[in-house]
Coordinates of C-alpha atoms in Angstrom, one line a residue:
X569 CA -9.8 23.5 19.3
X570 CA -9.8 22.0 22.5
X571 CA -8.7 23.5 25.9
X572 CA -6.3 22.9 28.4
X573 CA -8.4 20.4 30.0
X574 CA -9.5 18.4 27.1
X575 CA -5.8 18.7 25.2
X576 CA -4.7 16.9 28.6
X577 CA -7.5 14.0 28.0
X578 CA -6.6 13.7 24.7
X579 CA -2.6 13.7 25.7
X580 CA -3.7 10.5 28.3
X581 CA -5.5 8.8 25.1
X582 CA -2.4 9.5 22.6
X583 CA 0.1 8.5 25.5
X584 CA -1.5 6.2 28.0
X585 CA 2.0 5.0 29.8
X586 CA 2.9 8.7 29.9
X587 CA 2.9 11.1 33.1
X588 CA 0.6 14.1 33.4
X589 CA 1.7 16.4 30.7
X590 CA 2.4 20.5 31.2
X591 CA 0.6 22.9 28.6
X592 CA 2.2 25.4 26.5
X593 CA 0.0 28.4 25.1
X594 CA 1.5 30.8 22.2
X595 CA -1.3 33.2 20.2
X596 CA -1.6 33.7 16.6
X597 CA -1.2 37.4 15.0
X598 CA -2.4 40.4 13.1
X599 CA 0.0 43.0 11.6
X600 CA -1.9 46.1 12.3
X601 CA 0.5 47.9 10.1
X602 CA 4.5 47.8 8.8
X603 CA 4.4 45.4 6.4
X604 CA 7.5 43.6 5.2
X605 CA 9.5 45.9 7.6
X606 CA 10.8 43.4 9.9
X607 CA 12.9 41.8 7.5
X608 CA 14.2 44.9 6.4
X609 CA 15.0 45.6 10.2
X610 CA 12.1 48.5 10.4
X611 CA 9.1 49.3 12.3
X612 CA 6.2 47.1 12.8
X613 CA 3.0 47.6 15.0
X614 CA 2.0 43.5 15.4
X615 CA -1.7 42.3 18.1
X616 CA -1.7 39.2 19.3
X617 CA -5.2 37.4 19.1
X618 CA -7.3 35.0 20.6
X619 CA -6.6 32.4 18.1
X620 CA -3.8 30.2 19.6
X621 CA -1.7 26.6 19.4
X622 CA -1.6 24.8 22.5
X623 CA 1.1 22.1 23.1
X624 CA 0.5 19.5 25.3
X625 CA 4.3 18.0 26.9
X626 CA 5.4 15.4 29.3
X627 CA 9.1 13.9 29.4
X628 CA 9.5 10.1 28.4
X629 CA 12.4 8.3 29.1
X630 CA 12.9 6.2 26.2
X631 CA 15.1 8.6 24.5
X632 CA 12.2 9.6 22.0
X633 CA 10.7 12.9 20.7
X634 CA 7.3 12.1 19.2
X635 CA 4.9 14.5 18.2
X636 CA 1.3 14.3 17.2
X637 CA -0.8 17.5 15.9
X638 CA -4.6 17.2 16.4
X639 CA -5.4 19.9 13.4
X640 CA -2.8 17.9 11.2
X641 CA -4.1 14.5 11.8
X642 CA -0.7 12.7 12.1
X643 CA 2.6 12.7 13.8
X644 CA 6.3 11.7 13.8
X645 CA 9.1 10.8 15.9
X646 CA 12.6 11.0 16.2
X647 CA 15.2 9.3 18.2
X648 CA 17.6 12.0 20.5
X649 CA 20.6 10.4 19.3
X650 CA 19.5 12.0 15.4
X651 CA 18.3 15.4 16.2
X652 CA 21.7 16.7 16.5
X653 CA 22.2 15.4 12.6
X654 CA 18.5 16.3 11.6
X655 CA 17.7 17.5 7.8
X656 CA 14.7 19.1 7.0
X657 CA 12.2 17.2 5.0
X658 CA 9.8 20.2 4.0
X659 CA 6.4 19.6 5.6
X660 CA 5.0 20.9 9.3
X661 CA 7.4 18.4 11.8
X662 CA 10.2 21.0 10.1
X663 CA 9.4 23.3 13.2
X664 CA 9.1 20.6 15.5
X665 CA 12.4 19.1 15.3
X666 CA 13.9 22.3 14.2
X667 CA 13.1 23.4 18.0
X668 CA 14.8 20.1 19.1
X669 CA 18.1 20.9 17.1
X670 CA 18.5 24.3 17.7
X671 CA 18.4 23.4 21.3
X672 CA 21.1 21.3 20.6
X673 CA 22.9 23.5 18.8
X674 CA 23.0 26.0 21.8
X675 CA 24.5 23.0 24.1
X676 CA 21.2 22.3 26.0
X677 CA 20.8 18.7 27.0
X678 CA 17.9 17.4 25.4
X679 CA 15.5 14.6 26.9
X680 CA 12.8 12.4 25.6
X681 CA 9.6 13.8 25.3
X682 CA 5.3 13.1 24.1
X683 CA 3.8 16.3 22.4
X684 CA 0.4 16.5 21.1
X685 CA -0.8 19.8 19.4
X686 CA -3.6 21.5 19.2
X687 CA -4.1 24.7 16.8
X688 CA -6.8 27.0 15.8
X689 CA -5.1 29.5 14.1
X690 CA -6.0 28.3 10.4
X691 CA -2.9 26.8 8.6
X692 CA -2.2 29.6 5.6
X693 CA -4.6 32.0 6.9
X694 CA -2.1 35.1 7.0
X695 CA -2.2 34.6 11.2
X696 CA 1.4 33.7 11.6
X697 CA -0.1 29.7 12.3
X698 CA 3.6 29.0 12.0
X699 CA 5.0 31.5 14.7
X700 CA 2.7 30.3 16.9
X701 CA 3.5 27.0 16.5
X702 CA 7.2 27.6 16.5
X703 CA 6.6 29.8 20.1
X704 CA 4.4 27.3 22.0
X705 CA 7.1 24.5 21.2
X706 CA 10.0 26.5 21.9
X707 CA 8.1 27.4 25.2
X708 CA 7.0 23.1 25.9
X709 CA 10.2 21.5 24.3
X710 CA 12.7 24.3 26.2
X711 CA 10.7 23.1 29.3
X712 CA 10.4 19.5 28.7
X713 CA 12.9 18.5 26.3
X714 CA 15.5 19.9 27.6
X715 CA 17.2 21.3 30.6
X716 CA 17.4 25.2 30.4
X717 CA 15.5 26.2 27.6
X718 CA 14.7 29.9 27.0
X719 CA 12.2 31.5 29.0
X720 CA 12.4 35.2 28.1
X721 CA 9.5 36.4 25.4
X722 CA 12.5 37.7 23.7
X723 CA 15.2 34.7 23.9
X724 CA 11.6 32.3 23.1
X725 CA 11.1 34.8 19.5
X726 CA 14.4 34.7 18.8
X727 CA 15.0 30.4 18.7
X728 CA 11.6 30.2 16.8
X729 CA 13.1 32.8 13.9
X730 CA 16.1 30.7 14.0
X731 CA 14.3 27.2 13.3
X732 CA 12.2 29.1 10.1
X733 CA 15.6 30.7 8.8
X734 CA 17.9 28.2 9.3
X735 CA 16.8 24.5 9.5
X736 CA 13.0 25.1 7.8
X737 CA 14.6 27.5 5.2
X738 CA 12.4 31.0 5.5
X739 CA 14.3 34.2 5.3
X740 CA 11.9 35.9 7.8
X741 CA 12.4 38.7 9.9
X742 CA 11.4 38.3 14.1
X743 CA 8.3 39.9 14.2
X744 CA 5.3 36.8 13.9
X745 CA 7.7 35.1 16.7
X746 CA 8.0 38.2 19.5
X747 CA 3.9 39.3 18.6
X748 CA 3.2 35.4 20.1
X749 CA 6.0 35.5 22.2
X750 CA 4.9 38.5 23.6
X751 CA 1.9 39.2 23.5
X752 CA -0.2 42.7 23.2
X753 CA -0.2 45.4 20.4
X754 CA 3.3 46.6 20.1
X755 CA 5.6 48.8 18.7
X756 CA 8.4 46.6 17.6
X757 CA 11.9 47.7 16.2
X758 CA 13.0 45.1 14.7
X759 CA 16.3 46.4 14.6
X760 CA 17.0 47.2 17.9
X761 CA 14.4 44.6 19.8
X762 CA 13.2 47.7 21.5
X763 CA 9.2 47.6 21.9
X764 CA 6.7 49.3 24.2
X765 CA 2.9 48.8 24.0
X766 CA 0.6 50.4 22.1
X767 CA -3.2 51.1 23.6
X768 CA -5.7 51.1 21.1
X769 CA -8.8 53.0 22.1
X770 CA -11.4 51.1 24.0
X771 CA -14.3 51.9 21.3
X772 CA -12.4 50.3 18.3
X773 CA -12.7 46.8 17.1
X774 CA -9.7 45.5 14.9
X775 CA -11.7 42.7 12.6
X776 CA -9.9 40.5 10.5
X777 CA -12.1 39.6 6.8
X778 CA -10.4 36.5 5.3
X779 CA -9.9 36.6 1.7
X780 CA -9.6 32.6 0.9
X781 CA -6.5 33.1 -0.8
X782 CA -4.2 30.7 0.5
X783 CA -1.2 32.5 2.3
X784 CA 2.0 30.2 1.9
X785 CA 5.4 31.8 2.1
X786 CA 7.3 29.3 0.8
X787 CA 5.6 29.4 -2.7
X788 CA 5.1 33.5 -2.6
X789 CA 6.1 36.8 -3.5
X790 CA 8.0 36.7 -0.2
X791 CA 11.5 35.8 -0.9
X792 CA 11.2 37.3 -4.5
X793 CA 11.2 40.7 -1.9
X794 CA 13.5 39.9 0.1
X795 CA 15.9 39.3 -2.2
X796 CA 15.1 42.5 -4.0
X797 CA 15.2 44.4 -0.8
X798 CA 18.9 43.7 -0.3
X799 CA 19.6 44.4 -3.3
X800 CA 18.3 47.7 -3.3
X801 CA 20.5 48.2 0.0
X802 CA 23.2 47.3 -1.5
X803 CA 22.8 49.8 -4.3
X804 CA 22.3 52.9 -1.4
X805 CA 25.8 51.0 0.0
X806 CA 23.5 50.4 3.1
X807 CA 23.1 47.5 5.8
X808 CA 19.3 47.9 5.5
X809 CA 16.4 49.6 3.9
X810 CA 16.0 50.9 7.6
X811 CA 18.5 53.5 7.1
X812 CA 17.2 54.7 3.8
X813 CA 15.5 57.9 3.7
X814 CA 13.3 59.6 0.9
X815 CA 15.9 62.5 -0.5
X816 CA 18.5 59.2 -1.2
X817 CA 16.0 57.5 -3.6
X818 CA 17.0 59.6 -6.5
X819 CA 19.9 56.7 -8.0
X820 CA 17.3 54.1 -7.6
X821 CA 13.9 53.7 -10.6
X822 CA 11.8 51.3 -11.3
X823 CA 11.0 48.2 -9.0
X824 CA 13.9 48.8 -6.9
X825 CA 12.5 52.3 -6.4
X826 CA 8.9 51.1 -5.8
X827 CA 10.0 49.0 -3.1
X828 CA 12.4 51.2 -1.2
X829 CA 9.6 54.1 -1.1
X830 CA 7.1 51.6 0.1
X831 CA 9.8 50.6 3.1
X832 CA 10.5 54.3 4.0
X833 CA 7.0 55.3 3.9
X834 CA 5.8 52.2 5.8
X835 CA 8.4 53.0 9.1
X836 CA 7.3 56.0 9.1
X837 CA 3.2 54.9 9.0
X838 CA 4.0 53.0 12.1
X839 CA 5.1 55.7 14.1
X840 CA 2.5 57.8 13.2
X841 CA -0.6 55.0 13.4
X842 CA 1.0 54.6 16.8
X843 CA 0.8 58.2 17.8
X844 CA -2.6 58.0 16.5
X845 CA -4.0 55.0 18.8
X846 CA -2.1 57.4 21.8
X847 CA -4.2 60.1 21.3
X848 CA -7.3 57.8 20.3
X849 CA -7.7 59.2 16.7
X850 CA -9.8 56.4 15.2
X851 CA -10.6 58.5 11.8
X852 CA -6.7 59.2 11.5
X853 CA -5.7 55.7 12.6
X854 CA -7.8 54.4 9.7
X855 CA -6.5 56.9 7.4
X856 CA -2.7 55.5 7.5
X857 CA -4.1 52.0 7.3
X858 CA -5.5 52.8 3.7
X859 CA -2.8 54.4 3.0
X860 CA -0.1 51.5 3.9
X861 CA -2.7 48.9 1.7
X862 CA -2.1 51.2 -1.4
X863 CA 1.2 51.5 -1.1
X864 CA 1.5 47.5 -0.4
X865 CA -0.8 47.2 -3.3
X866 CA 1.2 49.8 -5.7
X867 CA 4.7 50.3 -4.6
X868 CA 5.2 46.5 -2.8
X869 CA 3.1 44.7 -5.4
X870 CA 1.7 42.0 -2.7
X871 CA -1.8 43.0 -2.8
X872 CA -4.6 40.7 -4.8
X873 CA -8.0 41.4 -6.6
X874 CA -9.6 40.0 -3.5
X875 CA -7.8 41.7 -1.0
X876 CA -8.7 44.6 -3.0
X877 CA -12.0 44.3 -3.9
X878 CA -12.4 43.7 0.8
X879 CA -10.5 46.8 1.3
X880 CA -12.6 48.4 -1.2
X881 CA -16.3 47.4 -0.2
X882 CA -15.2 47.4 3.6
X883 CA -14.6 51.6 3.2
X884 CA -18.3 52.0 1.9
X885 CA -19.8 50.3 5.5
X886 CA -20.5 52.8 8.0
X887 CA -18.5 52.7 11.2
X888 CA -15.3 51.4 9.2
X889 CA -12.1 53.8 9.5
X890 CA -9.9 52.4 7.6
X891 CA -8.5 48.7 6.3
X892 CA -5.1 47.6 5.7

């Protein structure tokens, strides 16, 4: 991936007529632990990484948004007059011109615009790719595009998770879009949009083992959970699996059952891995990560052979505490 520098030379070779571009910066993400929470409005415990999407942005006055993404290898364009009207068409410029109409759905003027993209967060690779994406172009399009885009890390997560719910069509919950928005290790409710930072102790590396299966969300497990996690909330007569608790489990059995416990147990995994890293516990810190992969693995039923067999072999190296 290139860096600022070289994203601008590149910008000047894409758009040669075009004034000196700003860049935009948004990292990619590991969940350190509180899976599939966030959508169910619970804990989560997100790092942002040094794996990032940089957008490159200058304003045109032609009354044109084009885009062109360097890891993609092609672009698209759109005139201003059409964004307003704009229907997703299923493939990566979704979240570009998603940004561009949610903008105009809030009432902020828009104005022509070059972007070029640059990304190495791999595509599918389980490092919220798309979050960053969505971040770093909320950040250059609110700033270019258009006249009083959000600035706050919060106001910034919050348009991205609106462009993947409601133009590019993912039910997902805020958390990739605030962990790049943000920034940090955090403790994130996602129900309140309360956070704080979370320290991790200076002697433990967080290393992230790919397992080359492909991670897309739109052809996953993913909405098959959602859908079953509101409908186990609707059972308990809740708003959310957030206010479930253990003792109310007992009306509930088979899947819905399995998936509750995982949610209740997971909430409460954050707050403890958290007080963990506080009191620089490595040994217990890795103890609740194994624990929250077997109950993803058992109770949430999102777990693979491969992610498995990782977890698995990575408990047998010395100096390993735990894997999620």
């Amino acid at each position: 991936m290139a860096g600022a520098s070289e994203l601008v030379r590149k910008f000047h070779a894409r758009y040669p007529a075009s004034p000196a571009p700003r860049v935009w910066r948004a990292p990619g993400r590991v969940n350190l632990i509180g899976e599939h929470t966030d959508y169910n409005l619970g804990l989560v415990l997100p790092m942002a990484i040094d794996l990032a999407c940089r957008v490159a942005v200058a304003p045109s006055n032609d009354g044109w948004l084009r885009v062109y993404s360097e890891q993609i290898g092609g672009g698209s364009q759109w005139p201003l007059a059409d964004i307003p009207n704009a229907l997703p068409v299923g493939d990566w410029t979704d979240r570009i011109v998603g940004i561009a109409w949610e903008l105009s759905r809030r009432g902020v003027e828009l104005r022509g615009a070059n972007v070029l993209i640059d990304s190495e967060v791999p595509l599918g690779g389980g490092l919220s790719s798309s979050a960053a994406l969505g971040v770093s172009l909320a950040l250059a399009l609110g700033g270019a595009l258009a006249l009083g885009g959000p600035r706050d890390p919060l106001e910034v997560a919050k348009l991205a998770q609106v462009v993947e719910m409601d133009f590019v069509g993912m039910p997902c919950g805020i958390m990739d879009q605030f962990s790049s928005a943000a920034g940090s290790a955090m403790l994130l409710d996602c129900r309140s949009l309360t956070w704080k930072e979370v320290k991790l102790p200076v002697d433990v590396a967080v290393v992230s083992a790919n397992t080359m299966v492909k991670h897309e969300l739109e052809v996953s497990a993913y909405r098959t959970r959602v859908e079953e996690c509101a409908e186990a909330a609707r059972r308990l007569g809740i708003a959310s699996l957030r206010g479930a608790e253990l003792g109310s489990l007992a009306s509930l059995d088979g899947v819905a059952l399995k998936r509750v416990r995982h949610i209740v147990t997971e909430n409460a995994r954050v707050l403890m891995f958290a007080a963990a890293a506080e009191s620089e516990n490595a040994a217990e810190m890795g103890r609740i990560l194994t624990e929250s992969h077997i109950s993803l693995r058992d109770d949430y039923q999102v777990s693979c052979v491969e992610l498995d067999f990782l977890v698995e072999a990575a408990l047998q190296v010395d100096g390993v505490f735990g894997q999620g």
